[in-house]
PDB file of C-alpha atoms in Angstrom:
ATOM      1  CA  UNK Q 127      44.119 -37.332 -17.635  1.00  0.00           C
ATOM      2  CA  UNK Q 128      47.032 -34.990 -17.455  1.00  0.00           C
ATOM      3  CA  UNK Q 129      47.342 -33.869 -13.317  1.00  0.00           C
ATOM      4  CA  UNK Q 130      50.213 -31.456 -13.980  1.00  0.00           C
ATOM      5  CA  UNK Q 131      48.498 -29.387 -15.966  1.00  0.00           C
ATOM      6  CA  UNK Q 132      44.773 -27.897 -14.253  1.00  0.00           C
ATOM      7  CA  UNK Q 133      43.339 -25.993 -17.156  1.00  0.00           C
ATOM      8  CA  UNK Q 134      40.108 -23.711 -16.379  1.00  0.00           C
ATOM      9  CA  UNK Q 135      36.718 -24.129 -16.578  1.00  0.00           C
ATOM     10  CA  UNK Q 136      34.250 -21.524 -17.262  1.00  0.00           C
ATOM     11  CA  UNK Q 137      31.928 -20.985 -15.072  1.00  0.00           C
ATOM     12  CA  UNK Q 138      28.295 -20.929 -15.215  1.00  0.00           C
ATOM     13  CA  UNK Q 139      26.599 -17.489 -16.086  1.00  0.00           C
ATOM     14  CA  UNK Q 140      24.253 -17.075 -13.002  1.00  0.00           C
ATOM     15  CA  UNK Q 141      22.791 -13.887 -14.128  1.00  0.00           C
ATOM     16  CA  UNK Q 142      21.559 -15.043 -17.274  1.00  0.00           C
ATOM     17  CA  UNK Q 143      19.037 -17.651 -15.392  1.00  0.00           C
ATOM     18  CA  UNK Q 144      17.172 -14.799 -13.197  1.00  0.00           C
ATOM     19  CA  UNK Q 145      13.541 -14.719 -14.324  1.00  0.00           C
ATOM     20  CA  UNK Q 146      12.598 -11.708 -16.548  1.00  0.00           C
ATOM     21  CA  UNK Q 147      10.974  -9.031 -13.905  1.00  0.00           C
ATOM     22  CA  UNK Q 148       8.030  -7.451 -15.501  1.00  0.00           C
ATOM     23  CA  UNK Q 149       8.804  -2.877 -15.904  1.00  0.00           C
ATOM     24  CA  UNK Q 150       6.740  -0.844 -13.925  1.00  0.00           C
ATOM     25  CA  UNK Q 151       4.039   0.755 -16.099  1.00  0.00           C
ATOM     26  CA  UNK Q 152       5.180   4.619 -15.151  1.00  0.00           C
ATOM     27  CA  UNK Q 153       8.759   5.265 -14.120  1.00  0.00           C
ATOM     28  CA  UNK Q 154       9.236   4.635 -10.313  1.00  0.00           C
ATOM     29  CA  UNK Q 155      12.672   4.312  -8.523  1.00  0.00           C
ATOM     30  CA  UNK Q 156      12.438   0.355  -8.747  1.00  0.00           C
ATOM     31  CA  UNK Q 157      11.733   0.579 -12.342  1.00  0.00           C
ATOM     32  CA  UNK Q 158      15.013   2.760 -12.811  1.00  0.00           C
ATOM     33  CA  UNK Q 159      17.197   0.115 -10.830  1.00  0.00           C
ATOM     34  CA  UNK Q 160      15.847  -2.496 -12.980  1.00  0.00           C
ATOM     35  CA  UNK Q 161      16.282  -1.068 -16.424  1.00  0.00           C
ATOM     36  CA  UNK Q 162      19.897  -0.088 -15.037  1.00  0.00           C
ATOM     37  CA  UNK Q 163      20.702  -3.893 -14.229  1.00  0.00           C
ATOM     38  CA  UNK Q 164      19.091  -4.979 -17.260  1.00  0.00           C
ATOM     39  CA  UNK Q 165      22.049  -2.386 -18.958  1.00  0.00           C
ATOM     40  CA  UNK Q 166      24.647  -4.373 -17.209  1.00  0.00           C
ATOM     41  CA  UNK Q 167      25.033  -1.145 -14.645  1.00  0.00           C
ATOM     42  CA  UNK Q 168      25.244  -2.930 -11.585  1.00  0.00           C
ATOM     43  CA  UNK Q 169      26.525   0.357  -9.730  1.00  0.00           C
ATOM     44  CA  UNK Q 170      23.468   2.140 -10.770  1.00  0.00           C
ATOM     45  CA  UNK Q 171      20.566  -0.706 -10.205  1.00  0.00           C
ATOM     46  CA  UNK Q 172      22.125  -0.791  -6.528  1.00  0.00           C
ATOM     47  CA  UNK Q 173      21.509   2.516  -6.006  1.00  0.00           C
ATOM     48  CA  UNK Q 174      18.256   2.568  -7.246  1.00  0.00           C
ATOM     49  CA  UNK Q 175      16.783  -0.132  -5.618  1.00  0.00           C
ATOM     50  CA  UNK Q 176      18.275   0.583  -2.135  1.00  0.00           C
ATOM     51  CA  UNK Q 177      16.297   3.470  -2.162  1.00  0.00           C
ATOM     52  CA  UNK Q 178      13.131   0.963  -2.512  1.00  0.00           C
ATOM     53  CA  UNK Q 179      10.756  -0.159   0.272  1.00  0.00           C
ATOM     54  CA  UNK Q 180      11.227  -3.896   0.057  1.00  0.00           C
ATOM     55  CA  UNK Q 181       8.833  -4.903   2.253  1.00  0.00           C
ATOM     56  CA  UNK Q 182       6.154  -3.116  -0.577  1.00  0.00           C
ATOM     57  CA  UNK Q 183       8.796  -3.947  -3.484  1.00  0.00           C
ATOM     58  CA  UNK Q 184       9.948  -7.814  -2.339  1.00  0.00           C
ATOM     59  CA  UNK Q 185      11.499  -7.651  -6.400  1.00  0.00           C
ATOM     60  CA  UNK Q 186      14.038  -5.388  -5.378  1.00  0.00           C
ATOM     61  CA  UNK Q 187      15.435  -7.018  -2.199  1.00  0.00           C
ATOM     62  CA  UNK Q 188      15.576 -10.125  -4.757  1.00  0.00           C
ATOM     63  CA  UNK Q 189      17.300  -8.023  -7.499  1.00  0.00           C
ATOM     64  CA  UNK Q 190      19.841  -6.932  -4.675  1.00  0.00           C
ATOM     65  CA  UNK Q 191      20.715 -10.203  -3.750  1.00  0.00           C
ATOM     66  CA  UNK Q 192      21.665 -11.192  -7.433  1.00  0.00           C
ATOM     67  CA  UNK Q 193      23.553  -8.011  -8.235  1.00  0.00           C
ATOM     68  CA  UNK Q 194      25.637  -8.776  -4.918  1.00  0.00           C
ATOM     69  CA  UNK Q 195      25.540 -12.566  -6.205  1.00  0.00           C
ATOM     70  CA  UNK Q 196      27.698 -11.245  -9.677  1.00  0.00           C
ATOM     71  CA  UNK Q 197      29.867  -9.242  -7.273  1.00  0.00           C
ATOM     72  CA  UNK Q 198      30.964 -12.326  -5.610  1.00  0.00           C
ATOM     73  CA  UNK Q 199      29.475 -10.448  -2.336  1.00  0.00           C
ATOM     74  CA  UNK Q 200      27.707 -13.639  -1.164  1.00  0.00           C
ATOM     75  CA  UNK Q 201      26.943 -12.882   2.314  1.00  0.00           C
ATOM     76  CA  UNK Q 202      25.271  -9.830   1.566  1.00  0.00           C
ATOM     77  CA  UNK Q 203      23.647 -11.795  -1.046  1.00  0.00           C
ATOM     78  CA  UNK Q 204      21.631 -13.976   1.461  1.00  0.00           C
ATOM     79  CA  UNK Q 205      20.741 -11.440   3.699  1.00  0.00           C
ATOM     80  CA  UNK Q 206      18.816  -9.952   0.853  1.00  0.00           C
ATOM     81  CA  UNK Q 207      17.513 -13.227  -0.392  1.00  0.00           C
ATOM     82  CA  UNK Q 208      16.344 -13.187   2.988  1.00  0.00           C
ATOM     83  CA  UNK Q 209      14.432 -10.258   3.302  1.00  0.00           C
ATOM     84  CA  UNK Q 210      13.138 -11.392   0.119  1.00  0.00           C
ATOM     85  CA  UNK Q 211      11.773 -14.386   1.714  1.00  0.00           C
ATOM     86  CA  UNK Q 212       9.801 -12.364   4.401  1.00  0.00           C
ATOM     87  CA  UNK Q 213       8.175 -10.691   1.793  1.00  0.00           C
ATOM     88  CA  UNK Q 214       7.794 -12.538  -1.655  1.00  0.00           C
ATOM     89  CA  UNK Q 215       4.798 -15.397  -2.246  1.00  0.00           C
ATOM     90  CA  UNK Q 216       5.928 -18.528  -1.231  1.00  0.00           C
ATOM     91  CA  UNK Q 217       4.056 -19.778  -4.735  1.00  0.00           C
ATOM     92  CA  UNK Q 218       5.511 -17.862  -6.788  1.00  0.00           C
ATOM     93  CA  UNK Q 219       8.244 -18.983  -9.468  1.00  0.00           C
ATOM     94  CA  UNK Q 220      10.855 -15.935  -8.074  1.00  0.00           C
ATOM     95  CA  UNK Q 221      10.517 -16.986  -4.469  1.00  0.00           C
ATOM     96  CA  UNK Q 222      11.902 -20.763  -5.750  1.00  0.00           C
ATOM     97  CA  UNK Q 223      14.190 -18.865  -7.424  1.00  0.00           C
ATOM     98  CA  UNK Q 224      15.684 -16.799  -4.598  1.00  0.00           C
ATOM     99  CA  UNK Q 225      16.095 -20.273  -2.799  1.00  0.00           C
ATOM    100  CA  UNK Q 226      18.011 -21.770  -5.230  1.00  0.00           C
ATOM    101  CA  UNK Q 227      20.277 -18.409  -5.475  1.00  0.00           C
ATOM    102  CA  UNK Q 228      20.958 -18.474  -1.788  1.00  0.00           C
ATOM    103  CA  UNK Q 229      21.709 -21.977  -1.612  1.00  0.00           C
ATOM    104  CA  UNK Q 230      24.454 -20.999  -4.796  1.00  0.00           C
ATOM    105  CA  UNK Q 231      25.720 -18.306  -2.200  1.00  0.00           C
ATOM    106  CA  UNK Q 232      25.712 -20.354   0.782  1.00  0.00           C
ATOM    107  CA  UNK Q 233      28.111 -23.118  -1.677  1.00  0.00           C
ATOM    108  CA  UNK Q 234      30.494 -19.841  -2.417  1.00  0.00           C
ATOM    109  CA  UNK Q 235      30.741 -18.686   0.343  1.00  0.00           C
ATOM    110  CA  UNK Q 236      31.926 -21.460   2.302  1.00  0.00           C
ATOM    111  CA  UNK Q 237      28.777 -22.227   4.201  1.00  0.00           C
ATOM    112  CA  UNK Q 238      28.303 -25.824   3.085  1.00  0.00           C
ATOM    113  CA  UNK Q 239      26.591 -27.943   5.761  1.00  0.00           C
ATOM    114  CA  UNK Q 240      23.764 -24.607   5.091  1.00  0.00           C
ATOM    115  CA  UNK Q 241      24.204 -25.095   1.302  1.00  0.00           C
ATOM    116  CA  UNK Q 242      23.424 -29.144   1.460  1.00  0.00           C
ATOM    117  CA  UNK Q 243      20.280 -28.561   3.571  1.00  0.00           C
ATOM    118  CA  UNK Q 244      18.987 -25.655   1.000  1.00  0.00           C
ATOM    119  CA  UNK Q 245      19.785 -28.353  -1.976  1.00  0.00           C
ATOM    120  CA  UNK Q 246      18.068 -30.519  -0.351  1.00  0.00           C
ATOM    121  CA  UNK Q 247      14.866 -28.630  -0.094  1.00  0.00           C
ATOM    122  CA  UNK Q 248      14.629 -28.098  -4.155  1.00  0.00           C
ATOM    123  CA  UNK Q 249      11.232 -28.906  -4.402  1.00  0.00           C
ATOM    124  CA  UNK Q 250      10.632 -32.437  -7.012  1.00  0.00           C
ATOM    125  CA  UNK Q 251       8.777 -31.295  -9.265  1.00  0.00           C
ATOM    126  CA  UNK Q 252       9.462 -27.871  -9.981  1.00  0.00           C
ATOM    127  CA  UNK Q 253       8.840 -27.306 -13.622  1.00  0.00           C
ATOM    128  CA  UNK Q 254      10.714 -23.401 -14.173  1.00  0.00           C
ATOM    129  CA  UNK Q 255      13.858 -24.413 -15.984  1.00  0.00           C
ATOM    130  CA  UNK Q 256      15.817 -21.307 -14.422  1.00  0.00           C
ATOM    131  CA  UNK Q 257      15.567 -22.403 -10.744  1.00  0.00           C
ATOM    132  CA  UNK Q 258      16.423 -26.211 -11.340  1.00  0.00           C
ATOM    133  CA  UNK Q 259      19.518 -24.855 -13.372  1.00  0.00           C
ATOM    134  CA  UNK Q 260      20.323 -22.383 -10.534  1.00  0.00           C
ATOM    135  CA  UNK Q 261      19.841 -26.006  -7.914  1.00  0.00           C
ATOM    136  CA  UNK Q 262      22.446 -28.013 -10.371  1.00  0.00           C
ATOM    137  CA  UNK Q 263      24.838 -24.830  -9.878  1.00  0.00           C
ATOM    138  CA  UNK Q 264      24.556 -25.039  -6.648  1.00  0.00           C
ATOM    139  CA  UNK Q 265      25.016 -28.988  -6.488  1.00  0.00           C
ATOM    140  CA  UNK Q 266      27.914 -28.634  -8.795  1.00  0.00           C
ATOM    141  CA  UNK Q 267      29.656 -26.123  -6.969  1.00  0.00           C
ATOM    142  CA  UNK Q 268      29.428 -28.040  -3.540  1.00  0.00           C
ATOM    143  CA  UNK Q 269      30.992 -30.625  -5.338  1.00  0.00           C
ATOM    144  CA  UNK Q 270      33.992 -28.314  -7.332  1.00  0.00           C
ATOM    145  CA  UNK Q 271      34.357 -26.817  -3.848  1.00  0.00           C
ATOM    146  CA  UNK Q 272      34.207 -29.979  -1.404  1.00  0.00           C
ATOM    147  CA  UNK Q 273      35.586 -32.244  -4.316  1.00  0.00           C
ATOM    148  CA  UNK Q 274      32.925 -34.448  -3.160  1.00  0.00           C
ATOM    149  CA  UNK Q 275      32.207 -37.149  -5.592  1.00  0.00           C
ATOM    150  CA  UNK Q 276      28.310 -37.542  -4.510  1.00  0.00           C
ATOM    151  CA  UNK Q 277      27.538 -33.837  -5.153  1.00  0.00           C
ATOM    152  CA  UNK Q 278      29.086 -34.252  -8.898  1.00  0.00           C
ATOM    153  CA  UNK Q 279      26.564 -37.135  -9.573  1.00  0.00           C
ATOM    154  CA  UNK Q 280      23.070 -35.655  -8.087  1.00  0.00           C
ATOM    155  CA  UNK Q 281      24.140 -32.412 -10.165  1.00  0.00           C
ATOM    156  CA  UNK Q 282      24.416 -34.579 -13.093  1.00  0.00           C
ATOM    157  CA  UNK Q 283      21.696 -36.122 -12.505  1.00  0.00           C
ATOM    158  CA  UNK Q 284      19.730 -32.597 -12.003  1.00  0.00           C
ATOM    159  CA  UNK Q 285      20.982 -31.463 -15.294  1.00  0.00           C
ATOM    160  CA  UNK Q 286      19.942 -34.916 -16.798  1.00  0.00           C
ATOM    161  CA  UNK Q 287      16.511 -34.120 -15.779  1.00  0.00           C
ATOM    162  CA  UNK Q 288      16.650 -30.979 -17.368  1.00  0.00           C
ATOM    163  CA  UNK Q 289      17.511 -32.117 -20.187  1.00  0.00           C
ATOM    164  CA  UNK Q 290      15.552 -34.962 -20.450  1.00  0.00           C
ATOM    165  CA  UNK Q 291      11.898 -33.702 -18.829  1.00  0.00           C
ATOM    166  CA  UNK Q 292      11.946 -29.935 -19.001  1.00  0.00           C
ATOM    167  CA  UNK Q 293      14.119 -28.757 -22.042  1.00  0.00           C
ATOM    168  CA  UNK Q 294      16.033 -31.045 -24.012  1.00  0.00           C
ATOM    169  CA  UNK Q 295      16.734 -27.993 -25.684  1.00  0.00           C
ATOM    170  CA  UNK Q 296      18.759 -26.584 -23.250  1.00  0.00           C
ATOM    171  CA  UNK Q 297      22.348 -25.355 -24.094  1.00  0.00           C
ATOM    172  CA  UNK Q 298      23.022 -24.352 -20.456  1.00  0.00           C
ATOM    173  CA  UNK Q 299      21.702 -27.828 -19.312  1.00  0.00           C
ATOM    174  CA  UNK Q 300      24.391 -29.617 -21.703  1.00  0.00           C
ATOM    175  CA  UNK Q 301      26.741 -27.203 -20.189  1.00  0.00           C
ATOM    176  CA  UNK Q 302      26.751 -27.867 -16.567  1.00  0.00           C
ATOM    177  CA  UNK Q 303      26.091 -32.081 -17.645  1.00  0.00           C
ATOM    178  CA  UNK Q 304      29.438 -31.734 -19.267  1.00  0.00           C
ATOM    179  CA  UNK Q 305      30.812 -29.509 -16.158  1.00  0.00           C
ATOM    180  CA  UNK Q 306      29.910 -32.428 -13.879  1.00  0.00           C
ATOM    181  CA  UNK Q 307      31.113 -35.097 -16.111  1.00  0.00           C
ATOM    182  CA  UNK Q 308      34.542 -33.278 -16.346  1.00  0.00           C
ATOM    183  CA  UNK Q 309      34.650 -33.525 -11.954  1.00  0.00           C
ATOM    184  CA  UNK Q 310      33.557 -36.683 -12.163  1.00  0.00           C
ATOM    185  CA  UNK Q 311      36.228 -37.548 -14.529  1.00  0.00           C
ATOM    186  CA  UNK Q 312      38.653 -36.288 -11.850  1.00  0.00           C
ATOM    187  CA  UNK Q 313      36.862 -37.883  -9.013  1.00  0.00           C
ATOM    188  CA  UNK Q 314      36.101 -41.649 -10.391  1.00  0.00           C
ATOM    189  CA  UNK Q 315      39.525 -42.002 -12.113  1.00  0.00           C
ATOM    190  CA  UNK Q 316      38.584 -45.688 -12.869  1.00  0.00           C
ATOM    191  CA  UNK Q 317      35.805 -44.125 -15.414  1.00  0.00           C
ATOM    192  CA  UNK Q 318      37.609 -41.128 -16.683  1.00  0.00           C
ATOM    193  CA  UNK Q 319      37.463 -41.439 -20.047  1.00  0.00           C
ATOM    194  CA  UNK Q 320      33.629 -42.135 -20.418  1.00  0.00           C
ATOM    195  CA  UNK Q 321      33.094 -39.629 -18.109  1.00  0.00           C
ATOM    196  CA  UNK Q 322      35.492 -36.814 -20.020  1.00  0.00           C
ATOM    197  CA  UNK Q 323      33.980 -38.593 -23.567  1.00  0.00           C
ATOM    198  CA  UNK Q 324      30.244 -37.944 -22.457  1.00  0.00           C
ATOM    199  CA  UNK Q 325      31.891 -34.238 -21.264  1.00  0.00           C
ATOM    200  CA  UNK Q 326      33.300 -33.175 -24.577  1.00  0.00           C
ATOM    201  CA  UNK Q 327      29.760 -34.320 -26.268  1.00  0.00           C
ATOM    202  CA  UNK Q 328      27.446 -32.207 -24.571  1.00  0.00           C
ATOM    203  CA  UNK Q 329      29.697 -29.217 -24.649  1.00  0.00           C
ATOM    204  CA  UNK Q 330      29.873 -29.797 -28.229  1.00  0.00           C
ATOM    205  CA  UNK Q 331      25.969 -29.899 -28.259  1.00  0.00           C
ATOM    206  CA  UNK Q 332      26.070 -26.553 -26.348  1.00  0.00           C
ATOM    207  CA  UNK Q 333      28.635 -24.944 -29.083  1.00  0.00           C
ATOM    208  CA  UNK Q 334      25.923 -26.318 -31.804  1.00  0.00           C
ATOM    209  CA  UNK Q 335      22.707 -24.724 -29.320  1.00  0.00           C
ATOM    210  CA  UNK Q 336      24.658 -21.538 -28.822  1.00  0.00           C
ATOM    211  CA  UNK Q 337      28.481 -20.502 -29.588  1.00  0.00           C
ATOM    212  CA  UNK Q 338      28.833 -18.800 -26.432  1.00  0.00           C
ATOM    213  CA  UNK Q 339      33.164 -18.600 -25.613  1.00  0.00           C
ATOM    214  CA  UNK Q 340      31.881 -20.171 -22.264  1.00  0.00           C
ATOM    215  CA  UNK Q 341      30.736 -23.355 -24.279  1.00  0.00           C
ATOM    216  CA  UNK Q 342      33.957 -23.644 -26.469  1.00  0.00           C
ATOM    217  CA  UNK Q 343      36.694 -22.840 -23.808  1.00  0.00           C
ATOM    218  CA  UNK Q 344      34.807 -25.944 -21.364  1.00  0.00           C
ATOM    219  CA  UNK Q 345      35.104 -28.224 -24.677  1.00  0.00           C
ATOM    220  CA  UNK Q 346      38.518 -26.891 -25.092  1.00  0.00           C
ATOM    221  CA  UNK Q 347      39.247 -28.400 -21.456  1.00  0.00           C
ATOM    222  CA  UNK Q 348      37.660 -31.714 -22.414  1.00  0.00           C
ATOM    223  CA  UNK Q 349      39.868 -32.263 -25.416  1.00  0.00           C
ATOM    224  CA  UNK Q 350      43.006 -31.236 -23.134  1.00  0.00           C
ATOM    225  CA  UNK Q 351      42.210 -33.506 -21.045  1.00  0.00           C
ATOM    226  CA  UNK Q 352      41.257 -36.681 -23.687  1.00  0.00           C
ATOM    227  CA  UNK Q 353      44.644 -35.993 -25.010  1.00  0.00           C
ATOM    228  CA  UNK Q 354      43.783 -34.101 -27.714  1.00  0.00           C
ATOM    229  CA  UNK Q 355      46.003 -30.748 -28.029  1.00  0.00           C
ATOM    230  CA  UNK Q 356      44.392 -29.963 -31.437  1.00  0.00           C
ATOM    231  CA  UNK Q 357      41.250 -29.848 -31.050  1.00  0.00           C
ATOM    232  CA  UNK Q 358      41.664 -27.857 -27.301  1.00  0.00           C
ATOM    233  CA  UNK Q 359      43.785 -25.589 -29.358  1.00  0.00           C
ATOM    234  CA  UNK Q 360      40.909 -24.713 -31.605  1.00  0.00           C
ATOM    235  CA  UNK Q 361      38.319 -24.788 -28.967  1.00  0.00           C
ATOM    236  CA  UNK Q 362      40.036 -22.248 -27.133  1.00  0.00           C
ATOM    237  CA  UNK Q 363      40.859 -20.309 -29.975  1.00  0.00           C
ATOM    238  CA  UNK Q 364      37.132 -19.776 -30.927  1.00  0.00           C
ATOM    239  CA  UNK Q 365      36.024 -19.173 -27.986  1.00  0.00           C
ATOM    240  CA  UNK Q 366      37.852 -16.118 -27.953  1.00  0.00           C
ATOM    241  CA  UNK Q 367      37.015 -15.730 -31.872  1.00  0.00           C
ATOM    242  CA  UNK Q 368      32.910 -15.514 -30.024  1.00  0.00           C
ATOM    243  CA  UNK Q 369      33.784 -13.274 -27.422  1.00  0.00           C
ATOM    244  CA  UNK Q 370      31.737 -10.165 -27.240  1.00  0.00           C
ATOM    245  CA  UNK Q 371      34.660  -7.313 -25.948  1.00  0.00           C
ATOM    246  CA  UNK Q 372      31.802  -5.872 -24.017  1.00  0.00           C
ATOM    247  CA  UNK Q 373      30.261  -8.832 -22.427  1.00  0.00           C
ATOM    248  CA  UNK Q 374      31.436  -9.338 -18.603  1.00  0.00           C
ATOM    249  CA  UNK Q 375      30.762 -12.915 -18.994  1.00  0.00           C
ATOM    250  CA  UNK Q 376      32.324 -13.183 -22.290  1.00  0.00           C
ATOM    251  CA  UNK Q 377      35.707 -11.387 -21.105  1.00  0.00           C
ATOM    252  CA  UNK Q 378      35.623 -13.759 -17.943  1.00  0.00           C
ATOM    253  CA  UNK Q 379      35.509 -16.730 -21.017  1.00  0.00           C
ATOM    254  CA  UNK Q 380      38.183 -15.131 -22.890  1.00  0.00           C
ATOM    255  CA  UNK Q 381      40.668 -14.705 -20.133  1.00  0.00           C
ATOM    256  CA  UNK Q 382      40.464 -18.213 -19.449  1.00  0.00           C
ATOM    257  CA  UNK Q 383      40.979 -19.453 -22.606  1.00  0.00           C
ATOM    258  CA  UNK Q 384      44.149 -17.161 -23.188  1.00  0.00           C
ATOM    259  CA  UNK Q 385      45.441 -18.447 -19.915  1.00  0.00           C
ATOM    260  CA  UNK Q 386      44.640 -22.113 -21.232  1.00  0.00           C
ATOM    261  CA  UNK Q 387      46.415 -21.757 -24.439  1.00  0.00           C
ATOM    262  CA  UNK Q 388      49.343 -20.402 -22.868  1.00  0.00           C
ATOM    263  CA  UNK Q 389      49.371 -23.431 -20.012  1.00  0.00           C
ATOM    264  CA  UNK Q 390      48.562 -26.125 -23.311  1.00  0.00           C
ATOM    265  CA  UNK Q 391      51.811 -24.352 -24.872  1.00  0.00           C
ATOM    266  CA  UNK Q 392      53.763 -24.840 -21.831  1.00  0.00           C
ATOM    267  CA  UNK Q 393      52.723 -28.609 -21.725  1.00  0.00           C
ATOM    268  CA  UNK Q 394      53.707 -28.983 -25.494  1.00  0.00           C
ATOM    269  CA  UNK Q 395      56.982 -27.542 -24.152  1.00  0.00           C
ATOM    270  CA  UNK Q 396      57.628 -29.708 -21.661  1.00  0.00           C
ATOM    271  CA  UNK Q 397      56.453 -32.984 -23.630  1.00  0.00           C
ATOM    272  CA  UNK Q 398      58.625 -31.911 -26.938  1.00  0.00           C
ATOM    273  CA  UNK Q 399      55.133 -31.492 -28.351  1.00  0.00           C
TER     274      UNK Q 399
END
């Protein structure tokens, strides 16, 4: 694997994995906040659903602590994923997933001995696709941010599951699979290449379930990094072909794959490539 160069990864798009929140039947305040996040108008939804009682509302405090989530506002983030807690049913699918958000907060912001013990609560058997993705995040993340080997394998192993028991469908599944093989590939350098081969497979999958620019500039990264500066060429070149100029997530996609064509320029420079 080439050290000198550390091309980068796109990240996983958290937002797109909250479960759908049903509209109010008549226009209220929390209905206005949610049809404004739903727009992409994060400014707006936050001042809608601040004006909300959460204790009556618990779907706003919830909403709150994923539009502070995008922000990259984590500790506000848990407190309302907290005060969601006090108020949502513990059966419901939105109160798993509110647990698996904050433990993805607690991992970003730094609060990893908290993180590890939320992970760890991920109930078995949950069958909602959205929170177990949201649990691999968070297991993948402890292990980008710790570099901790064992944290790269049990999210594997969560998206594996996915994949094979809940949606083998799943293009964000294959996504974060491939995400964890590529750490492990840096971790376990004694099984890189399997680990970077089974990478560049599922993100290929993804592309095939989904051309998202997030999907091709990850493959892009695989082929860097299994030596082959054509194919990462391309990748990242369609990946910004896909992007969607006014998609947040896409533009994130698109910057990265600019900024990995110009570092897999700068290695064919150096090499005489």
């Amino acid at each position: 694997m080439p050290a000198a160069t550390m091309l980068l990864i796109s990240t996983f798009i958290v937002s797109a994995f909250a479960p759908k929140l049903a509209m109010a039947a008549r226009p209220t305040v929390y209905s206005d906040g949610l049809k404004a996040y739903q727009n992409g108008d994060l400014r707006e939804a936050q001042a809608s659903l601040l004006q909300v009682d959460s204790e009556k509302t618990p779907h706003a405090a919830y909403l709150l602590g994923i539009i502070n989530e995008q922000r990259g506002q984590y500790k506000e983030a848990i407190r309302w994923y907290d005060q969601y807690a006090v108020h949502g049913s513990p059966s419901s699918a939105l109160y798993q997933a509110a647990r698996a958000h904050k433990a993805f907060s607690l991992v970003m912001d730094g609060q990893f001995q908290r993180a590890q013990a939320r992970i760890a609560e991920a109930p078995a058997e949950s069958k909602d696709v959205n929170t177990c993705l949201v649990f691999a995040l968070a297991e993948l993340s402890l292990g980008i941010k710790d570099h901790d080997k064992t944290s790269a394998e049990k999210a594997a192993k969560r998206y594996r599951l996915i994949l094979d028991s809940l949606d083998p469908e799943s293009a964000d599944a294959m996504n974060g699979y491939g995400r964890a093989q590529l750490l492990l590939g840096d971790l376990d350098k004694s099984n890189a290449k399997a680990h970077l081969t089974l990478a560049r497979d599922h993100f290929i999958a993804a592309t095939k379930k989904n051309p998202l620019p997030v999907y091709f500039n990850n493959l892009g990264v695989s082929y860097f990094w299994l030596e082959d500066r054509e194919r990462a060429k391309a990748s990242f070149q369609e990946a910004i072909r896909r992007a969607d100029t006014n998609s947040i997530e896409h533009r994130d996609s698109v910057k990265k794959a600019k900024d990995n064509l110009e570092l897999l320029g700068r290695a064919a420079g150096r090499s005489g490539g």
